[in-house]
Tab-separated table of C-alpha atoms in Angstrom:
chain	number	residue	atom	x	y	z
A	1	MET	CA	-51.722	45.661	14.790
A	2	ILE	CA	-51.396	49.205	12.926
A	3	LYS	CA	-47.942	48.223	11.230
A	4	ARG	CA	-49.485	44.929	9.951
A	5	ILE	CA	-52.855	46.754	8.578
A	6	ARG	CA	-50.661	49.101	7.315
A	7	ARG	CA	-48.337	46.663	5.191
A	8	HIS	CA	-51.286	44.771	3.960
A	9	VAL	CA	-52.578	47.938	2.680
A	10	LYS	CA	-49.616	49.055	1.030
A	11	ASP	CA	-49.572	44.757	-0.449
A	12	ALA	CA	-52.963	46.070	-2.032
A	13	ARG	CA	-51.616	48.894	-4.067
A	14	PHE	CA	-52.975	51.473	-2.287
A	15	GLU	CA	-50.815	53.867	-3.030
A	16	ASP	CA	-50.995	56.092	-6.285
A	17	GLU	CA	-49.287	54.189	-9.467
A	18	ARG	CA	-47.004	56.919	-10.237
A	19	GLU	CA	-45.648	56.471	-6.748
A	20	PHE	CA	-45.060	52.426	-6.604
A	21	ASP	CA	-41.334	53.051	-7.618
A	22	ASN	CA	-40.399	55.320	-4.891
A	23	ARG	CA	-38.843	54.622	-2.003
A	24	LEU	CA	-41.620	56.796	0.009
A	25	VAL	CA	-44.874	55.467	-0.146
A	26	ARG	CA	-47.746	57.793	0.940
A	27	LEU	CA	-50.762	55.513	2.813
A	28	PRO	CA	-54.224	56.650	4.502
A	29	ILE	CA	-54.105	57.296	8.058
A	30	ILE	CA	-54.919	54.374	10.392
A	31	LYS	CA	-56.154	54.694	13.803
A	32	ILE	CA	-57.425	51.774	16.085
A	33	GLU	CA	-59.541	52.363	19.474
A	34	PHE	CA	-60.521	49.145	21.564
A	35	ASP	CA	-63.828	49.133	23.171
A	36	ASP	CA	-61.924	48.222	26.471
A	37	ASN	CA	-58.465	49.043	26.559
A	38	ARG	CA	-57.894	45.992	29.003
A	39	ALA	CA	-59.744	43.154	27.769
A	40	ARG	CA	-59.112	43.864	24.044
A	41	LYS	CA	-61.934	41.479	22.872
A	42	SER	CA	-63.231	44.300	20.372
A	43	GLY	CA	-63.013	47.659	18.880
A	44	LYS	CA	-62.660	49.909	15.578
A	45	VAL	CA	-60.151	50.459	12.854
A	46	PHE	CA	-60.387	53.835	11.529
A	47	ILE	CA	-59.026	54.422	8.028
A	48	GLN	CA	-58.822	57.943	6.764
A	49	ASN	CA	-61.329	58.473	3.435
A	50	SER	CA	-59.790	60.122	0.460
A	51	ILE	CA	-60.900	60.892	-2.860
A	52	LYS	CA	-58.030	58.539	-4.053
A	53	PHE	CA	-58.675	55.764	-1.351
A	54	ASP	CA	-62.499	55.834	-1.580
A	55	LYS	CA	-63.553	53.224	-4.016
A	56	LYS	CA	-60.810	50.819	-2.455
A	57	LEU	CA	-62.061	51.346	1.043
A	58	GLU	CA	-65.315	50.720	0.145
A	59	ASP	CA	-64.581	47.311	-1.227
A	60	MET	CA	-61.788	46.295	1.268
A	61	ARG	CA	-61.939	43.112	3.734
A	62	ILE	CA	-59.175	43.806	6.382
A	63	ASP	CA	-59.899	40.320	8.265
A	64	SER	CA	-56.267	38.598	6.958
A	65	ALA	CA	-54.502	41.956	8.432
A	66	LEU	CA	-56.493	41.284	11.940
A	67	GLU	CA	-54.571	38.666	13.262
A	68	GLY	CA	-56.608	37.030	16.180
A	69	TYR	CA	-59.503	39.494	15.325
A	70	VAL	CA	-62.108	39.248	12.959
A	71	SER	CA	-63.912	42.328	10.965
A	72	GLU	CA	-67.563	42.490	11.630
A	73	ARG	CA	-68.730	45.531	9.524
A	74	GLN	CA	-67.886	48.782	7.985
A	75	TYR	CA	-69.346	51.746	7.368
A	76	LEU	CA	-68.657	55.719	6.609
A	77	SER	CA	-68.314	57.997	9.643
A	78	LYS	CA	-71.221	60.503	10.034
A	79	ASP	CA	-68.498	63.455	8.595
A	80	ARG	CA	-67.473	60.727	5.790
A	81	ASN	CA	-63.549	61.223	6.687
A	82	TRP	CA	-63.689	57.861	7.922
A	83	TYR	CA	-63.773	54.489	7.039
A	84	ILE	CA	-64.892	52.350	10.259
A	85	TYR	CA	-64.285	48.609	10.537
A	86	GLU	CA	-65.788	47.115	13.812
A	87	PHE	CA	-63.812	43.646	14.777
A	88	TYR	CA	-63.616	41.199	17.703
A	89	ALA	CA	-61.851	38.878	19.058
A	90	VAL	CA	-61.713	35.376	17.906
A	91	ASP	CA	-61.524	33.637	21.120
A	92	SER	CA	-64.740	35.995	22.020
A	93	GLN	CA	-66.706	33.402	19.805
A	94	LYS	CA	-66.516	30.581	22.432
A	95	GLN	CA	-69.631	30.751	24.413
A	96	LEU	CA	-69.823	31.544	27.758
A	97	GLU	CA	-71.474	28.722	30.125
A	98	ILE	CA	-74.365	29.823	32.829
A	99	LYS	CA	-74.550	27.172	35.309
A	100	SER	CA	-77.334	28.310	37.851
A	101	ALA	CA	-80.143	30.858	37.578
A	102	SER	CA	-78.096	33.156	40.069
A	103	ASP	CA	-75.133	33.117	37.889
A	104	LEU	CA	-77.177	34.383	34.849
A	105	ILE	CA	-78.802	37.250	36.999
A	106	GLU	CA	-75.719	38.168	38.768
A	107	TRP	CA	-74.403	38.357	34.911
A	108	SER	CA	-77.529	40.310	33.825
A	109	ASN	CA	-77.474	42.579	36.314
A	110	LYS	CA	-73.565	43.773	35.765
A	111	THR	CA	-75.349	45.701	32.434
A	112	ALA	CA	-78.735	45.637	32.724
A	113	ASP	CA	-80.833	47.566	34.936
A	114	ASP	CA	-85.221	46.575	35.953
A	115	TYR	CA	-86.169	47.163	32.316
A	116	ALA	CA	-83.249	45.911	29.779
A	117	LEU	CA	-82.047	42.623	28.913
A	118	ARG	CA	-78.851	41.378	28.706
A	119	LEU	CA	-78.086	39.287	25.241
A	120	ASP	CA	-74.667	38.060	25.645
A	121	GLU	CA	-71.320	39.392	26.358
A	122	ARG	CA	-71.550	42.964	24.349
A	123	ALA	CA	-75.109	43.497	23.768
A	124	THR	CA	-77.345	44.944	26.415
A	125	VAL	CA	-80.721	46.482	25.724
A	126	PRO	CA	-83.704	48.178	26.442
A	127	PHE	CA	-87.648	46.413	26.387
A	128	HIS	CA	-88.782	46.468	23.384
A	129	HIS	CA	-90.776	44.752	20.584
A	130	LEU	CA	-88.568	41.643	19.399
A	131	GLY	CA	-88.365	39.392	16.288
A	132	LEU	CA	-86.700	36.143	16.734
A	133	VAL	CA	-86.074	33.308	14.356
A	134	GLY	CA	-83.937	30.301	14.619
A	135	GLN	CA	-84.479	26.625	13.153
A	136	THR	CA	-84.680	23.368	15.498
A	137	GLY	CA	-81.034	23.094	16.895
A	138	SER	CA	-80.227	27.048	16.996
A	139	GLY	CA	-80.554	27.664	20.534
A	140	LYS	CA	-83.814	29.625	20.570
A	141	SER	CA	-85.990	27.822	23.393
A	142	PHE	CA	-82.663	28.360	25.261
A	143	PHE	CA	-82.681	32.165	24.479
A	144	ILE	CA	-86.540	32.429	25.138
A	145	GLN	CA	-85.991	31.028	28.525
A	146	MET	CA	-82.526	32.834	29.360
A	147	LEU	CA	-84.919	36.479	28.846
A	148	VAL	CA	-87.991	35.202	30.647
A	149	GLU	CA	-85.360	34.515	33.531
A	150	GLN	CA	-84.237	37.753	33.248
A	151	VAL	CA	-87.772	39.661	33.335
A	152	LEU	CA	-88.583	37.530	36.461
A	153	SER	CA	-85.742	38.337	37.764
A	154	LYS	CA	-86.155	42.452	37.849
A	155	LYS	CA	-87.037	44.267	41.146
A	156	VAL	CA	-89.897	45.690	39.108
A	157	ASN	CA	-92.928	43.103	38.698
A	158	HIS	CA	-93.297	42.765	34.887
A	159	GLU	CA	-96.156	40.510	33.710
A	160	LEU	CA	-95.560	38.078	31.392
A	161	PHE	CA	-98.217	36.395	29.097
A	162	ILE	CA	-96.882	33.159	27.118
A	163	ILE	CA	-98.180	31.173	23.945
A	164	ASP	CA	-96.343	27.869	22.944
A	165	PRO	CA	-98.693	26.078	20.626
A	166	LYS	CA	-96.408	22.802	20.814
A	167	ARG	CA	-96.424	22.894	24.655
A	168	THR	CA	-92.524	22.338	24.422
A	169	ASP	CA	-89.718	23.551	26.983
A	170	VAL	CA	-90.986	27.445	27.171
A	171	TYR	CA	-94.705	25.839	27.793
A	172	GLN	CA	-93.647	23.870	30.705
A	173	MET	CA	-91.523	26.970	31.980
A	174	ALA	CA	-94.170	29.375	31.879
A	175	LYS	CA	-96.637	27.034	33.827
A	176	ARG	CA	-94.277	26.977	36.090
A	177	THR	CA	-93.116	30.595	36.521
A	178	VAL	CA	-96.368	32.703	35.317
A	179	GLY	CA	-99.173	30.334	36.189
A	180	ASN	CA	-101.974	28.805	34.172
A	181	GLU	CA	-103.935	32.536	33.555
A	182	ARG	CA	-101.132	33.777	31.940
A	183	THR	CA	-99.745	30.139	29.589
A	184	ALA	CA	-101.357	29.294	26.767
A	185	ASP	CA	-101.170	26.524	24.098
A	186	LYS	CA	-102.718	26.259	20.448
A	187	THR	CA	-106.105	25.360	21.751
A	188	ASN	CA	-106.395	28.783	24.002
A	189	ALA	CA	-103.610	30.860	22.284
A	190	ILE	CA	-106.411	33.509	20.790
A	191	GLU	CA	-108.247	33.618	24.486
A	192	LEU	CA	-104.778	34.676	25.707
A	193	VAL	CA	-104.171	37.587	22.992
A	194	LYS	CA	-107.622	39.025	23.929
A	195	GLN	CA	-106.977	38.851	27.553
A	196	PHE	CA	-103.481	40.708	26.923
A	197	HIS	CA	-105.526	43.105	24.803
A	198	GLU	CA	-107.861	44.000	27.118
A	199	ARG	CA	-104.974	44.490	29.545
A	200	MET	CA	-103.520	46.792	27.524
A	201	LYS	CA	-106.630	48.978	27.135
A	202	LYS	CA	-106.782	49.193	31.032
A	203	ARG	CA	-103.069	50.139	30.817
A	204	GLN	CA	-103.764	52.924	28.075
A	205	ASP	CA	-106.604	54.533	30.428
A	206	GLU	CA	-104.228	54.234	33.437
A	207	LEU	CA	-101.695	56.352	31.534
A	208	GLN	CA	-104.027	58.877	29.759
A	209	ASP	CA	-103.591	61.680	32.592
A	210	TYR	CA	-100.265	60.828	33.170
A	211	PHE	CA	-99.222	61.366	29.231
A	212	MET	CA	-101.453	64.536	29.329
A	213	SER	CA	-99.255	66.336	31.962
A	214	ASN	CA	-95.739	64.637	31.068
A	215	ARG	CA	-94.782	64.917	27.015
A	216	ASN	CA	-92.554	62.541	25.467
A	217	LYS	CA	-92.960	60.396	28.411
A	218	THR	CA	-93.151	56.055	29.113
A	219	TYR	CA	-94.849	53.815	30.974
A	220	ARG	CA	-91.085	53.464	32.710
A	221	ASP	CA	-91.162	57.274	33.626
A	222	ALA	CA	-94.814	56.449	35.264
A	223	GLY	CA	-93.384	53.713	37.643
A	224	LEU	CA	-95.203	51.210	35.878
A	225	PRO	CA	-94.255	47.447	34.962
A	226	ALA	CA	-93.918	46.386	31.422
A	227	LEU	CA	-96.403	43.768	30.141
A	228	ILE	CA	-94.988	41.088	27.599
A	229	LEU	CA	-96.731	39.001	25.292
A	230	LEU	CA	-94.692	36.168	24.116
A	231	ILE	CA	-95.542	34.212	21.392
A	232	ASP	CA	-93.133	30.889	20.341
A	233	GLU	CA	-93.510	29.330	16.843
A	234	PHE	CA	-95.725	31.877	15.653
A	235	GLY	CA	-95.365	30.730	12.160
A	236	ALA	CA	-96.767	27.336	13.180
A	237	LEU	CA	-99.662	29.122	15.343
A	238	ARG	CA	-100.786	31.574	12.542
A	239	GLU	CA	-101.209	28.448	9.930
A	240	SER	CA	-103.379	26.806	12.450
A	241	TRP	CA	-105.759	29.599	12.619
A	242	LYS	CA	-106.407	29.040	8.755
A	243	THR	CA	-108.970	26.730	9.564
A	244	LEU	CA	-110.752	29.725	11.613
A	245	ALA	CA	-113.446	32.129	9.715
A	246	LYS	CA	-111.699	34.985	8.187
A	247	LYS	CA	-113.208	37.598	10.301
A	248	GLU	CA	-111.682	35.734	13.316
A	249	ARG	CA	-108.174	35.402	11.830
A	250	ASP	CA	-108.361	39.274	10.825
A	251	GLU	CA	-109.543	39.979	14.467
A	252	VAL	CA	-106.046	38.450	15.958
A	253	ASP	CA	-104.074	39.960	13.282
A	254	SER	CA	-105.467	43.348	13.694
A	255	ILE	CA	-105.178	42.918	17.954
A	256	LEU	CA	-101.181	41.708	17.335
A	257	SER	CA	-100.823	44.880	15.194
A	258	ASP	CA	-102.737	47.038	17.659
A	259	VAL	CA	-100.056	45.935	19.903
A	260	ALA	CA	-96.794	46.149	18.081
A	261	PHE	CA	-98.168	49.702	16.951
A	262	MET	CA	-99.123	51.235	20.138
A	263	GLY	CA	-97.599	49.028	22.913
A	264	ARG	CA	-93.961	50.888	23.261
A	265	GLN	CA	-94.939	53.782	25.092
A	266	LEU	CA	-97.797	51.798	27.181
A	267	GLY	CA	-95.154	49.026	28.048
A	268	CYS	CA	-96.918	46.375	26.113
A	269	ILE	CA	-94.274	44.511	24.461
A	270	LEU	CA	-94.543	41.650	21.788
A	271	TRP	CA	-92.323	39.391	21.207
A	272	VAL	CA	-92.366	36.910	18.543
A	273	ALA	CA	-90.383	33.542	18.003
A	274	THR	CA	-90.779	31.572	14.443
A	275	GLN	CA	-88.347	29.468	12.952
A	276	GLN	CA	-88.676	30.886	9.286
A	277	MET	CA	-89.719	34.334	8.515
A	278	ASN	CA	-92.125	35.450	5.506
A	279	ALA	CA	-95.125	37.383	4.894
A	280	GLN	CA	-97.114	34.534	4.990
A	281	THR	CA	-95.672	33.812	8.635
A	282	MET	CA	-95.676	37.215	9.647
A	283	PRO	CA	-97.520	40.217	8.871
A	284	THR	CA	-96.262	43.268	7.737
A	285	ALA	CA	-98.038	45.355	9.704
A	286	ILE	CA	-96.285	43.171	12.866
A	287	ARG	CA	-92.978	42.879	11.155
A	288	GLU	CA	-92.194	46.375	10.679
A	289	GLN	CA	-92.584	47.111	14.524
A	290	LEU	CA	-90.283	44.721	15.790
A	291	VAL	CA	-87.137	47.089	16.684
A	292	MET	CA	-85.097	44.214	18.440
A	293	LYS	CA	-84.477	41.298	15.814
A	294	VAL	CA	-82.357	38.369	16.397
A	295	ALA	CA	-81.543	35.492	14.034
A	296	LEU	CA	-79.820	32.690	15.678
A	297	GLY	CA	-78.019	29.572	13.897
A	298	ASP	CA	-78.045	29.531	9.894
A	299	SER	CA	-81.265	30.627	8.304
A	300	ASP	CA	-82.542	30.806	4.910
A	301	GLU	CA	-81.735	34.100	2.452
A	302	GLN	CA	-85.402	34.819	2.400
A	303	THR	CA	-86.010	35.025	6.516
A	304	TYR	CA	-82.664	36.999	6.577
A	305	ARG	CA	-84.258	39.590	4.494
A	306	THR	CA	-87.788	39.376	5.359
A	307	LEU	CA	-86.246	39.550	8.987
A	308	PHE	CA	-83.487	42.607	8.709
A	309	SER	CA	-83.572	44.079	5.510
A	310	SER	CA	-83.430	43.588	1.629
A	311	GLY	CA	-79.913	44.491	1.577
A	312	VAL	CA	-78.453	42.895	5.141
A	313	ASP	CA	-74.986	42.146	5.000
A	314	ILE	CA	-74.971	38.763	6.699
A	315	PRO	CA	-71.415	38.156	7.985
A	316	PRO	CA	-69.604	34.929	6.004
A	317	VAL	CA	-69.920	32.892	9.748
A	318	GLN	CA	-71.191	29.258	9.805
A	319	PHE	CA	-73.391	29.637	13.355
A	320	THR	CA	-73.772	27.205	15.732
A	321	ALA	CA	-76.467	26.918	18.616
A	322	GLY	CA	-76.611	30.197	20.747
A	323	GLN	CA	-74.804	32.319	18.214
A	324	GLY	CA	-76.065	34.697	15.396
A	325	ILE	CA	-77.273	38.238	14.404
A	326	TYR	CA	-79.014	40.911	15.918
A	327	SER	CA	-80.246	44.587	15.045
A	328	TYR	CA	-80.924	47.345	17.404
A	329	PRO	CA	-81.047	50.956	16.924
A	330	GLY	CA	-77.896	52.412	18.156
A	331	LEU	CA	-76.009	49.210	18.065
A	332	ALA	CA	-76.411	47.378	14.768
A	333	SER	CA	-78.604	48.412	11.967
A	334	ALA	CA	-80.843	46.262	10.137
A	335	ASP	CA	-78.603	46.501	7.050
A	336	LYS	CA	-75.441	45.977	8.998
A	337	PRO	CA	-76.511	43.538	11.956
A	338	ARG	CA	-73.674	42.293	14.660
A	339	LEU	CA	-72.246	39.478	15.942
A	340	LEU	CA	-74.449	38.061	18.932
A	341	ILE	CA	-73.149	34.752	21.065
A	342	ALA	CA	-75.920	34.016	23.651
A	343	PRO	CA	-74.499	32.752	26.814
A	344	TYR	CA	-75.251	28.766	27.149
A	345	CYS	CA	-77.475	28.427	29.931
A	346	SER	CA	-76.655	24.663	31.377
A	347	PHE	CA	-79.141	24.847	34.007
A	348	LEU	CA	-82.079	24.696	31.638
A	349	ASN	CA	-80.808	21.231	30.748
């Protein structure tokens, strides 16, 4: 692969113009590292930076030189001595099928502990506030149900509070798994939000003494379960609240902002899913606290910019159901999200 990249770099006239007619051409140093030398499904190409090549490397796409692989994102190393191009194998875009709940749990447990979720073959993340967007047919509902199945399978008894205003598959699953008391539709959504807020304030009291004697610790260090408030179709739900008095609308927004701002250390996690995201569907105070961001299927530019960042770099890929992009600190930045290919949980049909 290195030889192929070097040939393409040479063809792109990276050498000094004065050297072009010479027999010896000086090219930048190129290295390749696979994330797993056995599987060789993903990795990084390192191309040495220099004053002469800096601008060309910044603008260069290397996909054509990666036979069987696709470049996912590029950036400078921390010391700025290397341009790094992350890549993945083309055949890794094939969606894994999981045929039973037990298979899902087995797959998840390979990389996730009791306070983490496995998103796809490459990404496993700790519980955190989640913003999820996806149009109809994007696989959003399947993705939510996959996450819920994982949470319920943990040895720690995490508590889920689930709101689905449209009473779709997520609502039916919630009724079956977490029960009526922690499941709501449009009519009793606000009641459940307030119930969750009270539970959060109780958790705050529970942890007050622990935090005083244990600096920089979280609910997990105290051995407590996570409390997760999942709201599906948040945009539609918030639209329905426009008929309420302004005081009541502001109260609900304030509660959700409180959960998003204070909840992480307490283990009170907010997951919001919607078809589109803009300033009207998602208040800024909540959106800014959504650390894990996922967009499934194809979305409009405004949704991408609102969810991730104004300068987000979207991979030039046409996404199908279950495919999309995500960002999470340490794995992928909001400016340069990574490809996500969630497994197809056929047993949920």
